[in-house]
């Protein structure tokens, strides 16, 4: 199977009479999209069945053990993870990551070896299957157009962290279209301070090239690297950090991990 996929990809890279390369890639991407939707939908049905039998842990870990590897294989992605040894995985954390692509959640599921929940934009509630899975496994949702929603979600996030759960958010607020790291919004990192858990910076590199945010579904083979930084203790020498300090440290850590290696 792997050899067959590679042969097809090699052929798509070669000019062919009667079928320009652009058209060939469009056909291949359409097939990839249909497979992704079908595989994701089927996986969610199975995950929801397991959730009724065994609770949310196994359905959440299916994202790392089944969903991500299969989609990476189909997209021709080489996946690399650095820095797992920096984190004490017996404790829960708030993970903060840059945001390049819709494939980021897939990459973070695979890179972080814990049952991981995300803060999602509330538009995802309109997506069948995905919204069912997200609600059932305890994901959080943010209405970005509501001024009061931020405070409510901060309370929900802090409560989730106090329960010993792991949560990941994208403090840029949206996907970066240029690939450049945007400023982090400080409000939601307050949840880590309120719950007294460490913040772990995570840098995603390459996801925006594999599946750009500027197109509906234009997949290209490539490398996605996830770099996990050193946890940031929310309690400084003089007491808890304020959220601006915490956000700045997290942003600096992610930026440093995204800088080109010499």
PDB file of C-alpha atoms in Angstrom:
ATOM      1  CA  UNK A   1       0.000   0.000   0.000  1.00  0.00           C
ATOM      2  CA  UNK A   2       2.762   2.427   0.961  1.00  0.00           C
ATOM      3  CA  UNK A   3       4.612   1.653  -2.293  1.00  0.00           C
ATOM      4  CA  UNK A   4       1.436   2.263  -4.319  1.00  0.00           C
ATOM      5  CA  UNK A   5       0.868   5.662  -2.697  1.00  0.00           C
ATOM      6  CA  UNK A   6       4.480   6.647  -3.401  1.00  0.00           C
ATOM      7  CA  UNK A   7       4.187   5.640  -7.069  1.00  0.00           C
ATOM      8  CA  UNK A   8       1.044   7.758  -7.447  1.00  0.00           C
ATOM      9  CA  UNK A   9       2.735  10.746  -5.828  1.00  0.00           C
ATOM     10  CA  UNK A  10       5.802  10.349  -8.056  1.00  0.00           C
ATOM     11  CA  UNK A  11       3.611  10.325 -11.132  1.00  0.00           C
ATOM     12  CA  UNK A  12       1.766  13.450 -10.011  1.00  0.00           C
ATOM     13  CA  UNK A  13       5.088  15.285  -9.841  1.00  0.00           C
ATOM     14  CA  UNK A  14       5.885  14.414 -13.469  1.00  0.00           C
ATOM     15  CA  UNK A  15       4.462  16.310 -16.485  1.00  0.00           C
ATOM     16  CA  UNK A  16       2.006  14.100 -18.370  1.00  0.00           C
ATOM     17  CA  UNK A  17       0.522  14.551 -21.818  1.00  0.00           C
ATOM     18  CA  UNK A  18      -3.108  15.603 -21.657  1.00  0.00           C
ATOM     19  CA  UNK A  19      -3.075  16.199 -17.893  1.00  0.00           C
ATOM     20  CA  UNK A  20      -1.207  19.226 -16.560  1.00  0.00           C
ATOM     21  CA  UNK A  21       0.433  18.783 -13.193  1.00  0.00           C
ATOM     22  CA  UNK A  22      -1.936  21.279 -11.563  1.00  0.00           C
ATOM     23  CA  UNK A  23      -4.979  19.295 -12.644  1.00  0.00           C
ATOM     24  CA  UNK A  24      -3.403  16.046 -11.446  1.00  0.00           C
ATOM     25  CA  UNK A  25      -2.782  17.552  -8.026  1.00  0.00           C
ATOM     26  CA  UNK A  26      -6.383  18.813  -7.918  1.00  0.00           C
ATOM     27  CA  UNK A  27      -7.676  15.299  -8.559  1.00  0.00           C
ATOM     28  CA  UNK A  28      -5.309  13.825  -5.966  1.00  0.00           C
ATOM     29  CA  UNK A  29      -6.301  16.424  -3.375  1.00  0.00           C
ATOM     30  CA  UNK A  30      -9.985  15.730  -4.004  1.00  0.00           C
ATOM     31  CA  UNK A  31      -9.397  12.044  -3.335  1.00  0.00           C
ATOM     32  CA  UNK A  32      -7.436  12.929  -0.203  1.00  0.00           C
ATOM     33  CA  UNK A  33     -10.261  15.177   1.021  1.00  0.00           C
ATOM     34  CA  UNK A  34     -12.898  12.493   0.465  1.00  0.00           C
ATOM     35  CA  UNK A  35     -10.774   9.925   2.281  1.00  0.00           C
ATOM     36  CA  UNK A  36     -10.082  12.332   5.155  1.00  0.00           C
ATOM     37  CA  UNK A  37     -13.791  13.071   5.627  1.00  0.00           C
ATOM     38  CA  UNK A  38     -14.816   9.418   5.419  1.00  0.00           C
ATOM     39  CA  UNK A  39     -12.027   8.163   7.689  1.00  0.00           C
ATOM     40  CA  UNK A  40     -12.603  10.921  10.238  1.00  0.00           C
ATOM     41  CA  UNK A  41     -16.356  10.341  10.295  1.00  0.00           C
ATOM     42  CA  UNK A  42     -15.964   6.582  10.742  1.00  0.00           C
ATOM     43  CA  UNK A  43     -13.321   7.092  13.418  1.00  0.00           C
ATOM     44  CA  UNK A  44     -15.598   9.432  15.357  1.00  0.00           C
ATOM     45  CA  UNK A  45     -18.444   6.929  15.280  1.00  0.00           C
ATOM     46  CA  UNK A  46     -16.111   4.272  16.712  1.00  0.00           C
ATOM     47  CA  UNK A  47     -14.699   6.741  19.270  1.00  0.00           C
ATOM     48  CA  UNK A  48     -18.173   7.692  20.490  1.00  0.00           C
ATOM     49  CA  UNK A  49     -19.043   4.030  20.914  1.00  0.00           C
ATOM     50  CA  UNK A  50     -15.880   3.476  22.963  1.00  0.00           C
ATOM     51  CA  UNK A  51     -16.639   6.567  25.021  1.00  0.00           C
ATOM     52  CA  UNK A  52     -19.957   5.070  26.127  1.00  0.00           C
ATOM     53  CA  UNK A  53     -18.134   1.918  27.226  1.00  0.00           C
ATOM     54  CA  UNK A  54     -14.904   3.228  28.735  1.00  0.00           C
ATOM     55  CA  UNK A  55     -15.017   7.027  29.136  1.00  0.00           C
ATOM     56  CA  UNK A  56     -13.125   9.747  27.235  1.00  0.00           C
ATOM     57  CA  UNK A  57      -9.475   8.678  27.675  1.00  0.00           C
ATOM     58  CA  UNK A  58      -9.374   6.056  24.904  1.00  0.00           C
ATOM     59  CA  UNK A  59     -11.352   8.150  22.359  1.00  0.00           C
ATOM     60  CA  UNK A  60      -8.958  11.055  22.978  1.00  0.00           C
ATOM     61  CA  UNK A  61      -5.892   8.855  22.516  1.00  0.00           C
ATOM     62  CA  UNK A  62      -7.339   7.497  19.254  1.00  0.00           C
ATOM     63  CA  UNK A  63      -6.465  10.895  17.798  1.00  0.00           C
ATOM     64  CA  UNK A  64      -2.785  10.151  18.392  1.00  0.00           C
ATOM     65  CA  UNK A  65      -2.670   6.421  17.727  1.00  0.00           C
ATOM     66  CA  UNK A  66      -5.033   6.057  14.771  1.00  0.00           C
ATOM     67  CA  UNK A  67      -6.310   9.279  13.246  1.00  0.00           C
ATOM     68  CA  UNK A  68      -3.048  11.259  13.000  1.00  0.00           C
ATOM     69  CA  UNK A  69      -0.775   8.456  11.676  1.00  0.00           C
ATOM     70  CA  UNK A  70      -3.223   7.471   8.928  1.00  0.00           C
ATOM     71  CA  UNK A  71      -3.807  11.055   7.770  1.00  0.00           C
ATOM     72  CA  UNK A  72      -0.079  11.812   7.841  1.00  0.00           C
ATOM     73  CA  UNK A  73       0.602   8.713   5.755  1.00  0.00           C
ATOM     74  CA  UNK A  74      -2.043   9.686   3.208  1.00  0.00           C
ATOM     75  CA  UNK A  75      -0.648  13.224   2.971  1.00  0.00           C
ATOM     76  CA  UNK A  76       2.961  12.092   2.586  1.00  0.00           C
ATOM     77  CA  UNK A  77       3.979  13.758   5.849  1.00  0.00           C
ATOM     78  CA  UNK A  78       7.189  12.966   7.675  1.00  0.00           C
ATOM     79  CA  UNK A  79       6.481  13.694  11.321  1.00  0.00           C
ATOM     80  CA  UNK A  80       9.132  14.652  13.869  1.00  0.00           C
ATOM     81  CA  UNK A  81       8.833  15.471  17.576  1.00  0.00           C
ATOM     82  CA  UNK A  82      11.482  17.105  19.760  1.00  0.00           C
ATOM     83  CA  UNK A  83      11.541  17.822  23.485  1.00  0.00           C
ATOM     84  CA  UNK A  84       9.182  15.257  25.014  1.00  0.00           C
ATOM     85  CA  UNK A  85      11.851  14.578  27.644  1.00  0.00           C
ATOM     86  CA  UNK A  86      11.472  18.140  28.992  1.00  0.00           C
ATOM     87  CA  UNK A  87       7.992  17.476  30.381  1.00  0.00           C
ATOM     88  CA  UNK A  88       6.857  15.479  33.412  1.00  0.00           C
ATOM     89  CA  UNK A  89       3.931  13.683  31.791  1.00  0.00           C
ATOM     90  CA  UNK A  90       2.626  12.439  35.142  1.00  0.00           C
ATOM     91  CA  UNK A  91       1.406  16.013  35.768  1.00  0.00           C
ATOM     92  CA  UNK A  92      -1.156  17.934  33.750  1.00  0.00           C
ATOM     93  CA  UNK A  93      -0.340  21.145  31.862  1.00  0.00           C
ATOM     94  CA  UNK A  94      -1.688  23.954  29.759  1.00  0.00           C
ATOM     95  CA  UNK A  95      -0.066  23.686  26.328  1.00  0.00           C
ATOM     96  CA  UNK A  96       0.165  26.799  24.136  1.00  0.00           C
ATOM     97  CA  UNK A  97       1.060  26.486  20.471  1.00  0.00           C
ATOM     98  CA  UNK A  98       1.377  28.592  17.366  1.00  0.00           C
ATOM     99  CA  UNK A  99      -1.283  27.944  14.734  1.00  0.00           C
ATOM    100  CA  UNK A 100      -0.441  27.387  11.057  1.00  0.00           C
ATOM    101  CA  UNK A 101      -3.003  24.984   9.623  1.00  0.00           C
ATOM    102  CA  UNK A 102      -6.081  22.879  10.300  1.00  0.00           C
ATOM    103  CA  UNK A 103      -3.695  19.920  10.473  1.00  0.00           C
ATOM    104  CA  UNK A 104      -2.184  21.390  13.673  1.00  0.00           C
ATOM    105  CA  UNK A 105      -4.638  19.549  15.918  1.00  0.00           C
ATOM    106  CA  UNK A 106      -3.671  16.297  14.244  1.00  0.00           C
ATOM    107  CA  UNK A 107       0.028  17.055  14.883  1.00  0.00           C
ATOM    108  CA  UNK A 108      -0.515  17.996  18.526  1.00  0.00           C
ATOM    109  CA  UNK A 109      -2.591  14.888  19.194  1.00  0.00           C
ATOM    110  CA  UNK A 110       0.333  12.838  17.880  1.00  0.00           C
ATOM    111  CA  UNK A 111       3.126  14.777  19.621  1.00  0.00           C
ATOM    112  CA  UNK A 112       1.736  15.092  23.156  1.00  0.00           C
ATOM    113  CA  UNK A 113       1.421  11.666  24.831  1.00  0.00           C
ATOM    114  CA  UNK A 114      -1.584  12.526  27.015  1.00  0.00           C
ATOM    115  CA  UNK A 115      -5.370  12.648  26.546  1.00  0.00           C
ATOM    116  CA  UNK A 116      -5.523  16.156  25.125  1.00  0.00           C
ATOM    117  CA  UNK A 117      -8.418  18.583  24.969  1.00  0.00           C
ATOM    118  CA  UNK A 118      -8.470  21.768  22.885  1.00  0.00           C
ATOM    119  CA  UNK A 119     -10.051  25.173  23.044  1.00  0.00           C
ATOM    120  CA  UNK A 120     -11.895  25.467  19.738  1.00  0.00           C
ATOM    121  CA  UNK A 121     -13.704  28.317  18.040  1.00  0.00           C
ATOM    122  CA  UNK A 122     -17.454  27.983  18.381  1.00  0.00           C
ATOM    123  CA  UNK A 123     -17.894  27.715  14.597  1.00  0.00           C
ATOM    124  CA  UNK A 124     -16.816  24.088  15.027  1.00  0.00           C
ATOM    125  CA  UNK A 125     -20.143  23.416  16.737  1.00  0.00           C
ATOM    126  CA  UNK A 126     -21.730  23.608  13.277  1.00  0.00           C
ATOM    127  CA  UNK A 127     -19.560  20.784  11.879  1.00  0.00           C
ATOM    128  CA  UNK A 128     -21.254  17.371  12.088  1.00  0.00           C
ATOM    129  CA  UNK A 129     -19.270  14.490  13.614  1.00  0.00           C
ATOM    130  CA  UNK A 130     -16.440  16.783  14.720  1.00  0.00           C
ATOM    131  CA  UNK A 131     -18.742  18.746  17.029  1.00  0.00           C
ATOM    132  CA  UNK A 132     -20.214  15.505  18.416  1.00  0.00           C
ATOM    133  CA  UNK A 133     -16.751  14.182  19.228  1.00  0.00           C
ATOM    134  CA  UNK A 134     -15.567  17.503  20.666  1.00  0.00           C
ATOM    135  CA  UNK A 135     -18.586  17.906  22.938  1.00  0.00           C
ATOM    136  CA  UNK A 136     -18.517  14.306  24.111  1.00  0.00           C
ATOM    137  CA  UNK A 137     -14.812  14.392  25.010  1.00  0.00           C
ATOM    138  CA  UNK A 138     -14.998  17.683  26.914  1.00  0.00           C
ATOM    139  CA  UNK A 139     -13.450  20.175  24.492  1.00  0.00           C
ATOM    140  CA  UNK A 140     -14.028  23.876  25.192  1.00  0.00           C
ATOM    141  CA  UNK A 141     -15.500  26.404  22.758  1.00  0.00           C
ATOM    142  CA  UNK A 142     -14.986  30.149  22.473  1.00  0.00           C
ATOM    143  CA  UNK A 143     -17.310  32.652  20.828  1.00  0.00           C
ATOM    144  CA  UNK A 144     -14.807  35.223  19.588  1.00  0.00           C
ATOM    145  CA  UNK A 145     -17.563  37.776  18.933  1.00  0.00           C
ATOM    146  CA  UNK A 146     -18.787  37.808  22.535  1.00  0.00           C
ATOM    147  CA  UNK A 147     -17.095  40.036  25.095  1.00  0.00           C
ATOM    148  CA  UNK A 148     -18.349  37.934  27.995  1.00  0.00           C
ATOM    149  CA  UNK A 149     -17.351  34.594  26.467  1.00  0.00           C
ATOM    150  CA  UNK A 150     -13.673  35.022  27.316  1.00  0.00           C
ATOM    151  CA  UNK A 151     -14.250  35.221  31.068  1.00  0.00           C
ATOM    152  CA  UNK A 152     -16.571  32.227  31.002  1.00  0.00           C
ATOM    153  CA  UNK A 153     -14.114  30.098  29.019  1.00  0.00           C
ATOM    154  CA  UNK A 154     -11.270  31.085  31.360  1.00  0.00           C
ATOM    155  CA  UNK A 155     -13.305  29.730  34.267  1.00  0.00           C
ATOM    156  CA  UNK A 156     -14.081  26.549  32.343  1.00  0.00           C
ATOM    157  CA  UNK A 157     -10.416  26.106  31.400  1.00  0.00           C
ATOM    158  CA  UNK A 158      -9.249  26.628  34.979  1.00  0.00           C
ATOM    159  CA  UNK A 159     -11.800  24.108  36.237  1.00  0.00           C
ATOM    160  CA  UNK A 160     -10.639  21.562  33.643  1.00  0.00           C
ATOM    161  CA  UNK A 161      -7.002  22.048  34.665  1.00  0.00           C
ATOM    162  CA  UNK A 162      -7.859  21.747  38.372  1.00  0.00           C
ATOM    163  CA  UNK A 163      -9.428  18.373  37.590  1.00  0.00           C
ATOM    164  CA  UNK A 164      -6.026  17.183  36.354  1.00  0.00           C
ATOM    165  CA  UNK A 165      -6.819  17.347  32.636  1.00  0.00           C
ATOM    166  CA  UNK A 166      -4.496  18.571  29.874  1.00  0.00           C
ATOM    167  CA  UNK A 167      -5.631  21.461  27.702  1.00  0.00           C
ATOM    168  CA  UNK A 168      -4.137  23.005  24.564  1.00  0.00           C
ATOM    169  CA  UNK A 169      -4.923  26.407  23.111  1.00  0.00           C
ATOM    170  CA  UNK A 170      -3.741  28.605  20.254  1.00  0.00           C
ATOM    171  CA  UNK A 171      -3.162  32.033  21.833  1.00  0.00           C
ATOM    172  CA  UNK A 172      -2.656  33.742  18.447  1.00  0.00           C
ATOM    173  CA  UNK A 173      -6.425  33.397  18.118  1.00  0.00           C
ATOM    174  CA  UNK A 174      -6.429  32.208  14.512  1.00  0.00           C
ATOM    175  CA  UNK A 175      -4.266  30.528  11.906  1.00  0.00           C
ATOM    176  CA  UNK A 176      -1.330  32.490  10.547  1.00  0.00           C
ATOM    177  CA  UNK A 177      -1.691  33.004   6.801  1.00  0.00           C
ATOM    178  CA  UNK A 178       1.901  34.166   6.361  1.00  0.00           C
ATOM    179  CA  UNK A 179       3.502  31.644   8.693  1.00  0.00           C
ATOM    180  CA  UNK A 180       4.820  34.435  10.904  1.00  0.00           C
ATOM    181  CA  UNK A 181       4.202  34.146  14.629  1.00  0.00           C
ATOM    182  CA  UNK A 182       1.580  36.664  15.764  1.00  0.00           C
ATOM    183  CA  UNK A 183       1.254  38.139  19.226  1.00  0.00           C
ATOM    184  CA  UNK A 184      -0.371  35.970  21.879  1.00  0.00           C
ATOM    185  CA  UNK A 185      -3.619  37.016  23.529  1.00  0.00           C
ATOM    186  CA  UNK A 186      -3.019  37.006  27.276  1.00  0.00           C
ATOM    187  CA  UNK A 187      -6.513  36.430  28.627  1.00  0.00           C
ATOM    188  CA  UNK A 188      -6.784  32.672  28.366  1.00  0.00           C
ATOM    189  CA  UNK A 189      -3.390  31.972  29.943  1.00  0.00           C
ATOM    190  CA  UNK A 190      -4.927  33.270  33.161  1.00  0.00           C
ATOM    191  CA  UNK A 191      -6.495  29.824  33.486  1.00  0.00           C
ATOM    192  CA  UNK A 192      -3.071  28.282  34.180  1.00  0.00           C
ATOM    193  CA  UNK A 193      -2.388  30.856  36.903  1.00  0.00           C
ATOM    194  CA  UNK A 194      -5.804  30.253  38.492  1.00  0.00           C
ATOM    195  CA  UNK A 195      -5.282  26.469  38.436  1.00  0.00           C
ATOM    196  CA  UNK A 196      -1.592  26.597  39.417  1.00  0.00           C
ATOM    197  CA  UNK A 197      -0.361  24.418  36.525  1.00  0.00           C
ATOM    198  CA  UNK A 198       2.727  24.881  34.357  1.00  0.00           C
ATOM    199  CA  UNK A 199       2.442  26.266  30.831  1.00  0.00           C
ATOM    200  CA  UNK A 200       4.258  24.297  28.132  1.00  0.00           C
ATOM    201  CA  UNK A 201       5.186  26.217  24.949  1.00  0.00           C
ATOM    202  CA  UNK A 202       4.927  24.215  21.723  1.00  0.00           C
ATOM    203  CA  UNK A 203       6.209  25.238  18.283  1.00  0.00           C
ATOM    204  CA  UNK A 204       4.684  23.795  15.108  1.00  0.00           C
ATOM    205  CA  UNK A 205       6.860  24.063  12.019  1.00  0.00           C
ATOM    206  CA  UNK A 206       5.939  22.949   8.486  1.00  0.00           C
ATOM    207  CA  UNK A 207       2.207  22.400   8.927  1.00  0.00           C
ATOM    208  CA  UNK A 208       1.409  25.544   6.950  1.00  0.00           C
ATOM    209  CA  UNK A 209       3.368  24.209   3.972  1.00  0.00           C
ATOM    210  CA  UNK A 210       1.743  20.782   4.060  1.00  0.00           C
ATOM    211  CA  UNK A 211      -1.779  22.220   4.282  1.00  0.00           C
ATOM    212  CA  UNK A 212      -1.819  26.022   3.811  1.00  0.00           C
ATOM    213  CA  UNK A 213      -4.486  28.108   5.510  1.00  0.00           C
ATOM    214  CA  UNK A 214      -4.908  30.122   2.304  1.00  0.00           C
ATOM    215  CA  UNK A 215      -6.603  27.278   0.421  1.00  0.00           C
ATOM    216  CA  UNK A 216      -9.545  24.968   1.070  1.00  0.00           C
ATOM    217  CA  UNK A 217      -7.638  21.687   0.827  1.00  0.00           C
ATOM    218  CA  UNK A 218      -4.296  21.784  -1.000  1.00  0.00           C
ATOM    219  CA  UNK A 219      -2.072  19.111   0.521  1.00  0.00           C
ATOM    220  CA  UNK A 220       1.603  18.751  -0.381  1.00  0.00           C
ATOM    221  CA  UNK A 221       4.039  16.191   1.063  1.00  0.00           C
ATOM    222  CA  UNK A 222       6.486  17.636   3.579  1.00  0.00           C
ATOM    223  CA  UNK A 223       7.889  17.574   7.082  1.00  0.00           C
ATOM    224  CA  UNK A 224       5.950  18.655  10.171  1.00  0.00           C
ATOM    225  CA  UNK A 225       8.062  19.219  13.273  1.00  0.00           C
ATOM    226  CA  UNK A 226       6.662  19.701  16.744  1.00  0.00           C
ATOM    227  CA  UNK A 227       9.104  21.156  19.257  1.00  0.00           C
ATOM    228  CA  UNK A 228       8.103  20.988  22.913  1.00  0.00           C
ATOM    229  CA  UNK A 229       9.651  23.613  25.171  1.00  0.00           C
ATOM    230  CA  UNK A 230      10.560  23.720  28.844  1.00  0.00           C
ATOM    231  CA  UNK A 231       7.495  24.105  31.113  1.00  0.00           C
ATOM    232  CA  UNK A 232       6.988  27.595  32.528  1.00  0.00           C
ATOM    233  CA  UNK A 233       6.147  27.670  36.231  1.00  0.00           C
ATOM    234  CA  UNK A 234       3.329  30.133  36.868  1.00  0.00           C
ATOM    235  CA  UNK A 235       4.745  30.881  40.325  1.00  0.00           C
ATOM    236  CA  UNK A 236       7.773  33.169  40.237  1.00  0.00           C
ATOM    237  CA  UNK A 237      10.147  34.052  43.066  1.00  0.00           C
ATOM    238  CA  UNK A 238       7.819  36.867  44.188  1.00  0.00           C
ATOM    239  CA  UNK A 239       4.562  34.962  43.807  1.00  0.00           C
ATOM    240  CA  UNK A 240       2.354  34.081  40.821  1.00  0.00           C
ATOM    241  CA  UNK A 241       3.262  35.673  37.499  1.00  0.00           C
ATOM    242  CA  UNK A 242       0.713  38.037  36.048  1.00  0.00           C
ATOM    243  CA  UNK A 243      -0.804  36.918  32.788  1.00  0.00           C
ATOM    244  CA  UNK A 244       1.109  39.453  30.709  1.00  0.00           C
ATOM    245  CA  UNK A 245       4.429  38.144  32.026  1.00  0.00           C
ATOM    246  CA  UNK A 246       3.354  34.557  31.484  1.00  0.00           C
ATOM    247  CA  UNK A 247       2.136  35.257  27.970  1.00  0.00           C
ATOM    248  CA  UNK A 248       5.353  37.063  27.062  1.00  0.00           C
ATOM    249  CA  UNK A 249       7.500  34.176  28.298  1.00  0.00           C
ATOM    250  CA  UNK A 250       5.413  31.647  26.373  1.00  0.00           C
ATOM    251  CA  UNK A 251       5.569  33.755  23.198  1.00  0.00           C
ATOM    252  CA  UNK A 252       9.343  34.170  23.472  1.00  0.00           C
ATOM    253  CA  UNK A 253       9.792  30.435  23.976  1.00  0.00           C
ATOM    254  CA  UNK A 254       7.702  29.540  20.911  1.00  0.00           C
ATOM    255  CA  UNK A 255       9.473  32.172  18.807  1.00  0.00           C
ATOM    256  CA  UNK A 256      12.893  30.830  19.834  1.00  0.00           C
ATOM    257  CA  UNK A 257      11.902  27.288  18.821  1.00  0.00           C
ATOM    258  CA  UNK A 258      10.697  28.528  15.431  1.00  0.00           C
ATOM    259  CA  UNK A 259      13.951  30.335  14.621  1.00  0.00           C
ATOM    260  CA  UNK A 260      16.125  28.609  11.977  1.00  0.00           C
ATOM    261  CA  UNK A 261      18.665  26.194  13.426  1.00  0.00           C
ATOM    262  CA  UNK A 262      22.286  26.836  12.494  1.00  0.00           C
TER     263      UNK A 262
END
